[in-house]
Structure formats: structure tokens, C-alpha cells
CSV table of C-alpha atoms in Angstrom, one decimal:
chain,number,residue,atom,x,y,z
Q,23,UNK,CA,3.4,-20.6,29.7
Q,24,UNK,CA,6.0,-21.4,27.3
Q,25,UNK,CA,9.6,-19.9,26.8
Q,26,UNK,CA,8.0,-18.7,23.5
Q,27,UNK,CA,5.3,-17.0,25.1
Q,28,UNK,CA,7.2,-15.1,27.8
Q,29,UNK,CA,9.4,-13.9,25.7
Q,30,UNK,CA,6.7,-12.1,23.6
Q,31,UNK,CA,4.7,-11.0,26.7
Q,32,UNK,CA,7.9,-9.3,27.5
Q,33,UNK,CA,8.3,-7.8,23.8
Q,34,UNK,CA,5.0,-6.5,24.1
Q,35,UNK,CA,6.1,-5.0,27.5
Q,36,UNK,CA,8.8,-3.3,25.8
Q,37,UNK,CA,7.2,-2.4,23.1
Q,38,UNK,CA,6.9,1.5,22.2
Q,39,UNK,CA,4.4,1.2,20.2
Q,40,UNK,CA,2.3,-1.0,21.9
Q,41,UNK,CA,-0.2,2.3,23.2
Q,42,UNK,CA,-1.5,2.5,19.6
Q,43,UNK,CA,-3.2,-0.6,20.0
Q,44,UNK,CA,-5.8,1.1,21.7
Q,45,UNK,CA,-6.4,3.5,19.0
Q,46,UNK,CA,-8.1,0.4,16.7
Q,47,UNK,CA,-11.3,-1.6,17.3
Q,48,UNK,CA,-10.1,-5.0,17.8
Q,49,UNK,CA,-11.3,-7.8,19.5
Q,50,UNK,CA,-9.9,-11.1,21.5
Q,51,UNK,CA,-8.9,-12.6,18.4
Q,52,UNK,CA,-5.4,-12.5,16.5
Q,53,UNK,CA,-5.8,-10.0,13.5
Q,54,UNK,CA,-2.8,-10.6,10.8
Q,55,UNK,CA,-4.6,-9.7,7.3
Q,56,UNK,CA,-4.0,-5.5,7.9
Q,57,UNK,CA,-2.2,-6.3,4.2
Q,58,UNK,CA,-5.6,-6.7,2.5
Q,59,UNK,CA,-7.5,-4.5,5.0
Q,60,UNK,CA,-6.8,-2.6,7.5
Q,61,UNK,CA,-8.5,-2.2,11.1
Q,62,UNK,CA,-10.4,0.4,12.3
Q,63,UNK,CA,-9.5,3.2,13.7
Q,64,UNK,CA,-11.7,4.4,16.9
Q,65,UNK,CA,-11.5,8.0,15.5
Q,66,UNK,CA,-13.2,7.0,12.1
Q,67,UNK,CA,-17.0,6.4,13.0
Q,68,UNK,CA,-18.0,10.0,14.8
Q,69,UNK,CA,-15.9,11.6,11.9
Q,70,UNK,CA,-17.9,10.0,9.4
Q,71,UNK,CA,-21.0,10.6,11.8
Q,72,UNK,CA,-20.4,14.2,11.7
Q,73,UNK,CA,-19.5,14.3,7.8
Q,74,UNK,CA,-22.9,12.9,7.0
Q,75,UNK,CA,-25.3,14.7,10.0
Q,76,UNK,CA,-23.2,17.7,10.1
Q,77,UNK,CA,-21.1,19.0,7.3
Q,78,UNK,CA,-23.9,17.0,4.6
Q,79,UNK,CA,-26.9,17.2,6.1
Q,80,UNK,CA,-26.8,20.6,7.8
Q,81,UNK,CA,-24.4,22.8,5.7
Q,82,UNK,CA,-25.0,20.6,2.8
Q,83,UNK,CA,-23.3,22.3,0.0
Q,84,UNK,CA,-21.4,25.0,1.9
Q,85,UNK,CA,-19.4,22.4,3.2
Q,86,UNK,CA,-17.0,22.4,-0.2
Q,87,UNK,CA,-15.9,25.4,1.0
Q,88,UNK,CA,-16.6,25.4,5.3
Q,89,UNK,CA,-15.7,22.0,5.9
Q,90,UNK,CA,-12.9,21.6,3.3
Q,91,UNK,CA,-14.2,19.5,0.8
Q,92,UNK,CA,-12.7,21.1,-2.1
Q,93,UNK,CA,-9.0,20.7,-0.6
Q,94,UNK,CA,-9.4,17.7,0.6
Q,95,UNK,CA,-7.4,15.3,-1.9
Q,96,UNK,CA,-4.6,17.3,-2.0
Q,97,UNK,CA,-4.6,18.0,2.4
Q,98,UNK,CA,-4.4,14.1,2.8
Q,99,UNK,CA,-1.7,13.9,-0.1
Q,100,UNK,CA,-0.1,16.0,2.5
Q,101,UNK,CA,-0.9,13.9,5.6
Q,102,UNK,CA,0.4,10.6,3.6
Q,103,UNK,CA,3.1,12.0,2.1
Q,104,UNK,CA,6.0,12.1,5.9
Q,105,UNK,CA,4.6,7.8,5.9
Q,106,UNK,CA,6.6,7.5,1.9
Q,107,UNK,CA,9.9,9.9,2.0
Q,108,UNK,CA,8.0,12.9,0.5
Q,109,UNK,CA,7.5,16.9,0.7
Q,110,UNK,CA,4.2,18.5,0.5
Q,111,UNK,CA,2.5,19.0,-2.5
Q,112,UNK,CA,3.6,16.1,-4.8
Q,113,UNK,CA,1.0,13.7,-3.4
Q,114,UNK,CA,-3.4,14.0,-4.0
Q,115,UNK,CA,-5.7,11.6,-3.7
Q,116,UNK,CA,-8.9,10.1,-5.3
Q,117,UNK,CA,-10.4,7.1,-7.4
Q,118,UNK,CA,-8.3,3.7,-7.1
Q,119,UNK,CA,-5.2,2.2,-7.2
Q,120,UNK,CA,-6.2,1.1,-10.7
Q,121,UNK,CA,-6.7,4.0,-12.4
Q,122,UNK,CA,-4.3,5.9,-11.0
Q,123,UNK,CA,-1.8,3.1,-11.6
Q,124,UNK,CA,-3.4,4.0,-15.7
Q,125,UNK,CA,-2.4,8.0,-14.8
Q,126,UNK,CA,0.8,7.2,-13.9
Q,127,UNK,CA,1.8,4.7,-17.3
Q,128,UNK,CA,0.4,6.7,-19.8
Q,129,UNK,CA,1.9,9.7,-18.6
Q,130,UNK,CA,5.2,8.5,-17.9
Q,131,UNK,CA,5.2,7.7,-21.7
Q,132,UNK,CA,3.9,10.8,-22.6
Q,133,UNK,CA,8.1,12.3,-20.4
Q,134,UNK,CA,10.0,10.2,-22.6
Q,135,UNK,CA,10.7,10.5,-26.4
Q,136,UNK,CA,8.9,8.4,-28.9
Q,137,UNK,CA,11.6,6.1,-29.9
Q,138,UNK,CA,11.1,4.6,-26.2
Q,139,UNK,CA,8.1,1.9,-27.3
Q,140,UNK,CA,8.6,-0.6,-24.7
Q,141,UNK,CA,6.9,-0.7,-21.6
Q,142,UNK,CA,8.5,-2.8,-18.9
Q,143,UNK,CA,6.5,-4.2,-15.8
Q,144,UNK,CA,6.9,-7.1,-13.0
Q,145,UNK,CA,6.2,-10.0,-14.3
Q,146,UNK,CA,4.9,-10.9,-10.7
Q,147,UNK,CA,3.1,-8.3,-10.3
Q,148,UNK,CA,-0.3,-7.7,-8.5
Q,149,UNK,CA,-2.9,-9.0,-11.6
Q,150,UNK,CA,-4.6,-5.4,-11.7
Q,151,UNK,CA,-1.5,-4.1,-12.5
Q,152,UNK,CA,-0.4,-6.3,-15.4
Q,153,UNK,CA,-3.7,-5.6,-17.1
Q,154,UNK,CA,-3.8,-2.0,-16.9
Q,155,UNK,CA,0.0,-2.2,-18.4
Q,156,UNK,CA,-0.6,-3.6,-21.1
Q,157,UNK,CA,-3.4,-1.7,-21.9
Q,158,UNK,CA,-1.5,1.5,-21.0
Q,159,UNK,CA,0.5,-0.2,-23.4
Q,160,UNK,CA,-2.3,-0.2,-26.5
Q,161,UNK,CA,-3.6,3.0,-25.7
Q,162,UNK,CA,0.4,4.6,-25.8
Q,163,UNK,CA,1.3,2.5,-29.1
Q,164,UNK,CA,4.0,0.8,-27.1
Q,165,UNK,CA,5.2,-3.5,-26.4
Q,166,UNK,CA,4.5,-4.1,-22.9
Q,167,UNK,CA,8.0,-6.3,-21.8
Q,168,UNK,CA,6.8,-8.3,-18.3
Q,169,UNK,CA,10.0,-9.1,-16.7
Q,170,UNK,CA,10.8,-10.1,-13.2
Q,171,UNK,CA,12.2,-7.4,-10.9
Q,172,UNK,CA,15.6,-9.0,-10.5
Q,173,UNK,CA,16.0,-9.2,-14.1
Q,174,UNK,CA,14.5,-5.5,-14.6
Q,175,UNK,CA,18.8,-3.8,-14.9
Q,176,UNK,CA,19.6,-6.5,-17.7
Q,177,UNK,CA,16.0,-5.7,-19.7
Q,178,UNK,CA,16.7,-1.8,-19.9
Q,179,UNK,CA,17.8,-0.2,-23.0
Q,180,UNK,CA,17.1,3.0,-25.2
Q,181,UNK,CA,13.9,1.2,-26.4
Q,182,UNK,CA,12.2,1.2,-22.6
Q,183,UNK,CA,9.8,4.7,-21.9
Q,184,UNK,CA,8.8,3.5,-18.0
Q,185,UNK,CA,9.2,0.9,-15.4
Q,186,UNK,CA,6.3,-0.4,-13.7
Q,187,UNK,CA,7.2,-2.1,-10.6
Q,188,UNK,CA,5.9,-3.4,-6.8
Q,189,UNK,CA,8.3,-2.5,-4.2
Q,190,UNK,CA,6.9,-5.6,-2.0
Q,191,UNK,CA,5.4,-8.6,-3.7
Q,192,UNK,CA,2.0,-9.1,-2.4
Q,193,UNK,CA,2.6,-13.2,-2.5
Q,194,UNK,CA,5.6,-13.8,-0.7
Q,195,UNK,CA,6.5,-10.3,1.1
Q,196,UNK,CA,9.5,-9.6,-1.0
Q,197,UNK,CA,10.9,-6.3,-0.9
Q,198,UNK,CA,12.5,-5.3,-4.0
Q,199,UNK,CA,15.6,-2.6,-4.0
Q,200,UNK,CA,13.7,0.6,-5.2
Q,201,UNK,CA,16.8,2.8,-4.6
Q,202,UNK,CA,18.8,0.5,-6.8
Q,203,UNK,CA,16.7,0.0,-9.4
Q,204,UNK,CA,15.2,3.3,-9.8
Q,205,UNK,CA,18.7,4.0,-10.1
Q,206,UNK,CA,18.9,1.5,-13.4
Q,207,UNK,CA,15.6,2.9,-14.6
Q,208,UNK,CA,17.1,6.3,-14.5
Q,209,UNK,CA,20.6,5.7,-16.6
Q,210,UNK,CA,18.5,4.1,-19.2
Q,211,UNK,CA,16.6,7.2,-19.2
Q,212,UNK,CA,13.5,5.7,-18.6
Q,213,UNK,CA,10.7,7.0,-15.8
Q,214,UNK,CA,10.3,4.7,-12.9
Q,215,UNK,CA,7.2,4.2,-11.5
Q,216,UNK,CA,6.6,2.4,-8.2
Q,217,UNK,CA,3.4,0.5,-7.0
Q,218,UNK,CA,3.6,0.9,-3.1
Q,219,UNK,CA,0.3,-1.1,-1.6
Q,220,UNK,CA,2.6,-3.2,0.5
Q,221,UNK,CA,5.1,-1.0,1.3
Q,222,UNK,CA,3.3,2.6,2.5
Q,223,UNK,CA,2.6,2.6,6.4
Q,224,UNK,CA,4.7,-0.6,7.4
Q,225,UNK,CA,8.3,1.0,6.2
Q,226,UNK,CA,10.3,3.9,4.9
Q,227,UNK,CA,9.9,4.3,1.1
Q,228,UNK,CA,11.8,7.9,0.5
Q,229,UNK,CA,9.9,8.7,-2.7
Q,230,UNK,CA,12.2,12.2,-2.8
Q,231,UNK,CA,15.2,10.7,-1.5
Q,232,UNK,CA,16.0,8.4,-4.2
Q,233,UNK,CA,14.5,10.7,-7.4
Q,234,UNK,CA,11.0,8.3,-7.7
Q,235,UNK,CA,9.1,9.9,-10.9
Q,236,UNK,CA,5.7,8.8,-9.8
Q,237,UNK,CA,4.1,6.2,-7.6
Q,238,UNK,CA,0.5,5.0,-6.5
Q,239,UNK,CA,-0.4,3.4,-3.5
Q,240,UNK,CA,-3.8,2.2,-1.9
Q,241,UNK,CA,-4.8,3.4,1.7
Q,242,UNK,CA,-7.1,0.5,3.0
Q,243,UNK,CA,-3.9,-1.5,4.2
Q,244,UNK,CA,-1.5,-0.7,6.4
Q,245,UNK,CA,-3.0,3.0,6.2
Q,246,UNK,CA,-6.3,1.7,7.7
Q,247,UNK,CA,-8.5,3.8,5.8
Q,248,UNK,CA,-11.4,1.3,5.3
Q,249,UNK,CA,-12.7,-0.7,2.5
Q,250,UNK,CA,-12.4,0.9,-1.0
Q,251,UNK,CA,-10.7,4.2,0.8
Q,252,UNK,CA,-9.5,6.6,-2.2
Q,253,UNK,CA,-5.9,5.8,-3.5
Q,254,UNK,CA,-3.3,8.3,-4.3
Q,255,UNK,CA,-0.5,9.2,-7.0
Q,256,UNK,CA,2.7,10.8,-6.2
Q,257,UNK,CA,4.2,13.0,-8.8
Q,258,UNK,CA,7.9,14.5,-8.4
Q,259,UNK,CA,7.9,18.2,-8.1
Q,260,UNK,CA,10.5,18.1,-10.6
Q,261,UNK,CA,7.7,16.3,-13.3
Q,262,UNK,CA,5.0,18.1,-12.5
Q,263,UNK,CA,4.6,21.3,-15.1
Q,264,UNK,CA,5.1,17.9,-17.3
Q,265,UNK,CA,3.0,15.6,-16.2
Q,266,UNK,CA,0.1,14.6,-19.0
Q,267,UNK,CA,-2.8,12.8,-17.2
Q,268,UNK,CA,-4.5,10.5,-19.3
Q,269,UNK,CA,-7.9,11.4,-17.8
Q,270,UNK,CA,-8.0,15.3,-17.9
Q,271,UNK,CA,-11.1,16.0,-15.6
Q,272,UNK,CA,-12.9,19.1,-14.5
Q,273,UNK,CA,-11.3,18.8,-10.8
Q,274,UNK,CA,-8.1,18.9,-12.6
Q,275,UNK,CA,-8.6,22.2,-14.4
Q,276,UNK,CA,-6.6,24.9,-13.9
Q,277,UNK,CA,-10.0,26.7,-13.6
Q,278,UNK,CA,-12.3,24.1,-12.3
Q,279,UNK,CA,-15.3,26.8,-12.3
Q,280,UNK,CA,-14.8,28.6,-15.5
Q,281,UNK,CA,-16.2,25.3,-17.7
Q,282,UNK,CA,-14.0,26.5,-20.6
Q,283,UNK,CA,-14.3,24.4,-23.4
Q,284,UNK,CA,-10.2,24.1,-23.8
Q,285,UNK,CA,-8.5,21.7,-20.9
Q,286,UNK,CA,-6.0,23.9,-19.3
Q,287,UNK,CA,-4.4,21.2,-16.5
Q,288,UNK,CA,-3.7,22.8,-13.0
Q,289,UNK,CA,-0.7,23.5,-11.3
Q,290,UNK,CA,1.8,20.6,-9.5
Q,291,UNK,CA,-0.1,17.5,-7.6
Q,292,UNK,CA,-3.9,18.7,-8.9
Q,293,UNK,CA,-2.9,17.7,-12.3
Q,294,UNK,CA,-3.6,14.3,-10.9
Q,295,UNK,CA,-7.1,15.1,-10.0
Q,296,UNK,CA,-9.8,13.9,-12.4
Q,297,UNK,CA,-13.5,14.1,-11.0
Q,298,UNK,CA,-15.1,14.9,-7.9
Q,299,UNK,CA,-13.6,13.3,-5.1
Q,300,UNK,CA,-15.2,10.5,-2.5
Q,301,UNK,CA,-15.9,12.6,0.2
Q,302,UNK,CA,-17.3,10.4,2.5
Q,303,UNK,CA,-14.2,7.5,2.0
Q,304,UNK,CA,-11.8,10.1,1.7
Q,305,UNK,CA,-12.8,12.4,4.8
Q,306,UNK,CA,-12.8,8.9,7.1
Q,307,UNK,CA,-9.4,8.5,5.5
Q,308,UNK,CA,-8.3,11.7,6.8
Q,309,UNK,CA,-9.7,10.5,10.4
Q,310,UNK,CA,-7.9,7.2,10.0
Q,311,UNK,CA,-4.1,8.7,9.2
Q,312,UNK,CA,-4.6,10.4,12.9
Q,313,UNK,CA,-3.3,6.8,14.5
Q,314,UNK,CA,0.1,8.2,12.9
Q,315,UNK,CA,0.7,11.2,14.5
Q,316,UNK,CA,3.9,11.2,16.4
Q,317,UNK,CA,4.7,8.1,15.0
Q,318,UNK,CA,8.1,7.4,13.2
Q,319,UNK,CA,7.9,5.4,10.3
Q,320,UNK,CA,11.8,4.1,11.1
Q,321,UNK,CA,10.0,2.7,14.6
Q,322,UNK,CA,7.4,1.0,12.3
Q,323,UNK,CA,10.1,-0.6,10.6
Q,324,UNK,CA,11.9,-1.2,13.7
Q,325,UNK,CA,8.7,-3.5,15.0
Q,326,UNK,CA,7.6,-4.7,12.0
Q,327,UNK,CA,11.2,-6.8,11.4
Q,328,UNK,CA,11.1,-8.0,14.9
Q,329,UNK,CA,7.4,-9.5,14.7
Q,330,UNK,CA,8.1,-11.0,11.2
Q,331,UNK,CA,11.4,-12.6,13.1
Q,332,UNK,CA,9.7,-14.1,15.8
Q,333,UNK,CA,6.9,-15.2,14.2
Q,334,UNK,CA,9.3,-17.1,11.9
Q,335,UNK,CA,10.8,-18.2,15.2
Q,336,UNK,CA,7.5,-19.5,16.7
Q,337,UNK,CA,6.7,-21.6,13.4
Q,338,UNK,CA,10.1,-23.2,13.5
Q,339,UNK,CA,9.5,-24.2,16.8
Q,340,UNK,CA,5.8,-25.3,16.8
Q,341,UNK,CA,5.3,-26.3,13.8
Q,342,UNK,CA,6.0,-30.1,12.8
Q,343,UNK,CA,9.0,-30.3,10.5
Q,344,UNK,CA,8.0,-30.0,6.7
Q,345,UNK,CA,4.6,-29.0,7.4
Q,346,UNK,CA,5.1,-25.7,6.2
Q,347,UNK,CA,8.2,-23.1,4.1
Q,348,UNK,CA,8.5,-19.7,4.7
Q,349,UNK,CA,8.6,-18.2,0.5
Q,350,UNK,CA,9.3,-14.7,2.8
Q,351,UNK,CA,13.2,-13.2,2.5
Q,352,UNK,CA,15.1,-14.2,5.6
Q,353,UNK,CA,17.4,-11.0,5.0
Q,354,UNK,CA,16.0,-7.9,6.4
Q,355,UNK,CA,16.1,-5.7,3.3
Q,356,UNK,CA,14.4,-8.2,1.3
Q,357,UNK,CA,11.5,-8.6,3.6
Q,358,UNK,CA,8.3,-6.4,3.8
Q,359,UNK,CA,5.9,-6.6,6.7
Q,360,UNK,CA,3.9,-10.1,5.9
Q,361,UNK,CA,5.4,-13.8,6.0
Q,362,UNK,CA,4.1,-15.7,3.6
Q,363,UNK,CA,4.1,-19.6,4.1
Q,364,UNK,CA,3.7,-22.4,1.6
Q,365,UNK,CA,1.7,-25.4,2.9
Q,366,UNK,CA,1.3,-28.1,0.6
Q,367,UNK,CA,-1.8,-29.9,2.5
Q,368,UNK,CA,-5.1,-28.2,2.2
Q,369,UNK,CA,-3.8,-24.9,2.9
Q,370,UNK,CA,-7.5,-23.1,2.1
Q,371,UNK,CA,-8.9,-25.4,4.5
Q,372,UNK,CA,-6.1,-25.0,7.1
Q,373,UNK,CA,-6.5,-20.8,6.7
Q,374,UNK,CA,-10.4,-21.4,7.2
Q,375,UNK,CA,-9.7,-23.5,10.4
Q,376,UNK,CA,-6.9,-20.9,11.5
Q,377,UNK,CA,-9.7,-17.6,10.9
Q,378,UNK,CA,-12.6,-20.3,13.3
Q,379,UNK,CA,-10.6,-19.9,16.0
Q,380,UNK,CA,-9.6,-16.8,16.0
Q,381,UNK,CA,-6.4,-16.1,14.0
Q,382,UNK,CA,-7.2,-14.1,10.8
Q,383,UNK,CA,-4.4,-14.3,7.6
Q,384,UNK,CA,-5.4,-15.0,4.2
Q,385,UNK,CA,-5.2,-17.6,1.4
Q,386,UNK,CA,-3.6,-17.3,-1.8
Q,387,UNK,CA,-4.0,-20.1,-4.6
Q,388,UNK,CA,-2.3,-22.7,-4.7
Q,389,UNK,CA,-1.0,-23.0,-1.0
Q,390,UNK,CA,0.1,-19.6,0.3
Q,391,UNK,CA,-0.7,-18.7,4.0
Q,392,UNK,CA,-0.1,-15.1,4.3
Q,393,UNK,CA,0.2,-13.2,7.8
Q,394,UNK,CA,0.6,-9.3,7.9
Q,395,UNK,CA,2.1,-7.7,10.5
Q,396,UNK,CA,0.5,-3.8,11.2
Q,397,UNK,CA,3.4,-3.1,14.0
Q,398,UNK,CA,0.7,-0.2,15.3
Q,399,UNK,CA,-2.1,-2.9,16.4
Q,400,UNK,CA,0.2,-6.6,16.4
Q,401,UNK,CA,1.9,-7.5,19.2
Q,402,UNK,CA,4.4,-9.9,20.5
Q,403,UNK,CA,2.0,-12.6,21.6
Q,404,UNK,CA,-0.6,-12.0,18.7
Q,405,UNK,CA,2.5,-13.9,16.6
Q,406,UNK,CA,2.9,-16.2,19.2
Q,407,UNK,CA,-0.4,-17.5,19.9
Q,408,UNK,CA,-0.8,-17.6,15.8
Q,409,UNK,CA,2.1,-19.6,15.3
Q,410,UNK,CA,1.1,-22.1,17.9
Q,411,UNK,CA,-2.5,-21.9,16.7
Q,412,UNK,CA,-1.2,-22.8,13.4
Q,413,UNK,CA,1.1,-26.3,14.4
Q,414,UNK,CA,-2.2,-27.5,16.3
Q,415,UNK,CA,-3.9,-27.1,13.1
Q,416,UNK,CA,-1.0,-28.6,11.1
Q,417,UNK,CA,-0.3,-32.2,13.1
């Protein structure tokens, strides 16, 4: 056994969180992609079993009312809201990231005055996220302005209506400032609105602390909730009586039942709503957010830095010189929970070789590794052994 390895055997011994583990199906192999999809929680399959036998089968259409459909998006809001800074009832959830990343644009416009016709977004943003900006951006009569995150203070003016920004970039694991430039988005007079896939689950956010307007955020990632688990959108209390969703829906009715011809939106959060929700996806959501009870999202954090620096340890001292550069922050508050890792030979092949025997990242064109750390199922030695997996692959 190497120095290397001890040391992370007696990390992992340390470790607080290091029970959780056992609250995921896993197997023998190294699992480091919990940034595209997360694994799954033990209590998810007899929830879902019972959803479909029980509360579908056998109550059927009672269960809107008896087994809580009806409440549902706006009870896991409140389950998801502790893991991002915020108080109950400014969070529901339903349809994607996508759309509500639409909700959130076109209604931020629809705060601000009408002399504000520009639009700014990442310019590195997530792809999904650039499109639906600019056509936020057609459908609100605005210029969409892609600039890059550091450059965002400088760009603001009396011209700019809303901010569209990632708080970690999904390529390189960059954490961007969001109190600081929510902060600049704010004395311009702009709304800010924050894209939080990478961020929610693997650190603190404080969506109320630092005056956030809105935010969306998927839940198949560090929140585990399963492929194409419902997304959410955070609205500020203080927004809320004002919040104009572009897609006015019948779950979003102030009177759901009363089909009145007139849209009349609802009250706070449920303004956010817009059809009927995923009940299956969204009830094994629910099941899935039960890995974070008792758990404090500042002990996440705690982990998360400390795999992310010994991973980067490990590499530097397994992998042959030049092989590989770490594009991830060194500095703490610039780093999310992933390293990404540019290797300039092959690096789709040397990911396909790395997942064969047993250590699972992903690829990103032209030649990024990326590895995500999930502090509540990664360990100590699941960096180490992926690291050293990695330089046998590399010489």
C-alpha cells in the first residue's frame, strides 16, 4: 500500500460522513460522474413501488388528495430549499431546468422597466441555457449581451433588465462569486438570476442571505433524484405578488378547480407552477432528498474541498509530468465539487479505458476529463485508486 493510499484509508476512517455511503446503491467500482447523475438512493425503489401499486393502483385518483399529490411540488420546494440558503415557501418544483430557466428570464424582464432591453448571460454557459436566453430574449423584445462572468460588473448599466448566470461552470468546476455579483446586478438595478445545477447539494448557496431574485436548479445531480427528476425555481418572497410567469398554467391558478376563463396567478411559490406535475419522478425525488436529513450542507462543503485536494494530490503524484492540467481553481472559493482535467492525448479514449475498469467520470469535447465528487457516497480511497487508475492509463 502506498503513502497515498494510507492516508486516504485513514480519511475515510475519519470521515463523518462516510455512514451515508450506505444509504446509495453502489457497487465495487469508483463512481465520480454524481455531476451528470446522481446515484441511487436505497430508499427510492419501494417508494416508487408503493406510488405505482399503492397510492396509483389502489387509491388511484384519491391519492391527489390522500397521498399528497396535489402539494407535492411545493412540499419538496420545502425539502430543497435548507440544501440552497432558503426559507420555506419560495421554492416548487416541476418540468425541467429548461423551461424553468424560460420562467425565470421572461419574468425577470417583466420586474424591471422597459428602458432595460438588454439581457446579459454567461458566455460560458451550459448550451441549454444560452439558447433559451436568447430566445427569452426575442420573445421579451430585448439584445441578449453573452459576456463572461468575470467581465459581468464592467457590462452592467441602466440598459441591462436581468443577469443570467452559473454559479459553477459545468467544464472546468469554477465557482463564480454569487454574493459579489448579485451584489453588481443589484446596483445596476437589474434582477439576478442564478443557474445552480452544479452548485445545489455539494455546497452552501444562501439564496436569502445574499438577496438572489430567482434561481433554477436540476435535482438528478448532486441531489440524486434520478434521471430526468423534476427541476425547481426559486422565487424571493420579496418578488413574488410580482412575479409574471411566462407559461400561466391551470396548476398555477389561483383557483385551479374553478376553470375560469381569466388567469388569476396564485399566491407566492405556486405562481411558478404550470401543469400537472410528474408524480412518479417527483414523488421518488422526495424519497431521494431523505439521504440529507441531518446532514449539514457546511459538512458537505467541508468534504467536498478535501476530496477535490487530494485527488489533485494523487494526480500530481501518479500521473507522469505533462500528461495531464488541472483547468479546476486551486483556490478554495473558486472551486466547486468536480476537477476537471485537460488531456491533450486521446482523452475520449482514455475516459472510455478509465469507465472499463471501473472508474466512472465523463468526457467533454475537446479533451476535458471531468470527476465529481458527491462528498455523501465518495471517499478517500475512491480518489485515490482513480488517480492511480488514471497514470496507469496515461504512461
Amino acid at each position: 500500500m502506498s503513502d497515498l493510499a494510507r492516508i486516504a484509508q485513514q480519511h475515510d476512517a475519519d470521515d463523518p460522513l462516510a455512514g451515508r455511503r450506505a444509504l446509495f446503491v453502489l457497487d465495487d467500482g469508483v463512481y465520480l460522474d454524481g455531476n451528470s447523475l446522481g446515484a441511487l438512493p436505497r430508499s427510492v425503489p419501494g417508494r416508487v413501488e408503493d406510488v405505482v401499486r399503492r397510492q396509483w393502483g389502489a387509491l388511484k385518483i384519491r391519492s391527489w388528495d390522500e397521498s399528497g399529490w396535489w402539494t407535492a411540488p411545493e412540499r419538496i420546494g420545502d425539502r430543497i430549499a435548507p440544501l440552497v440558503g432558503a426559507a420555506a415557501g419560495q421554492i416548487v418544483v416541476g418540468d425541467s431546468t429548461s423551461v424553468n430557466v424560460l420562467k425565470a428570464l421572461v419574468g425577470a424582464v417583466r420586474l424591471v422597466d422597459d428602458a432595460r432591453d438588454e439581457i446579459v448571460v454567461d458566455a460560458t454557459t451550459f448550451p441549454t441555457d444560452g439558447y433559451i436566453a436568447e430566445s427569452a430574449a426575442r420573445l421579451t423584445g430585448r439584445t441578449l449581451r453573452p459576456v463572461r462572468p468575470a467581465e459581468v460588473p464592467a457590462a452592467l448599466s441602466e440598459r441591462t433588465a436581468a443577469v443570467l448566470l452559473n454559479h459553477v461552470d459545468y467544464r472546468t468546476g469554477r465557482l463564480h462569486d454569487l454574493p459579489s455579483l448579485t451584489a453588481a446586478v443589484h446596483a445596476a438595478g437589474a434582477i439576478a438570476v442564478w443557474d445552480l445545477c452544479h452548485s445545489a447539494g455539494a455546497l452552501p448557496v444562501g439564496l436569502d442571505e445574499h438577496g438572489v431574485d430567482l434561481a433554477v436548479g436540476c435535482t438528478y445531480k448532486y441531489l440524486n433524484g434520478g434521471p430526468g427528476s423534476p427541476a425547481y425555481l426559486y422565487v424571493r418572497s420579496g418578488l413574488q405578488d410580482r412575479f409574471d410567469s411566462p407559461l400561466p398554467g391551470w396548476n398555477s391558478h389561483a383557483e385551479p378547480f374553478g376553470m375560469r376563463e381569466a388567469y388569476e396567478p396564485a399566491a407566492g411559490a405556486l405562481r411558478g407552477r404550470v401543469g400537472t406535475p410528474d408524480i412518479l419522478s417527483m414523488l421518488a425525488l422526495e424519497a431521494a432528498l431523505e439521504v440529507w436529513d441531518g446532514v449539514s450542507i457546511d459538512a458537505v462543503r467541508t468534504k467536498s474541498l478535501a476530496l477535490t485536494d487530494f485527488f489533485l494530490e494523487c494526480v500530481r503524484a501518479y500521473v507522469p509530468e505533462g500528461r495531464v492540467e488541472s483547468l479546476t481553481p486551486v483556490r478554495h472559493e473558486e472551486r466547486g465539487s468536480q476537477v476537471a482535467l485537460r488531456c491533450p492525448s486521446d482523452a475520449g479514449d482514455v475516459m472510455k479505458r478509465l469507465i472499463g475498469r471501473g472508474v466512472v467520470g465523463d468526457f467533454r469535447r475537446p479533451d476535458v476529463l471531468r470527476f465529481g465528487f458527491t462528498p455523501l457516497y465518495v471517499g478517500f480511497a475512491d480518489a485515490e485508486r482513480a488517480a492511480r487508475v488514471l497514470a496507469e492509463e496515461l504512461r
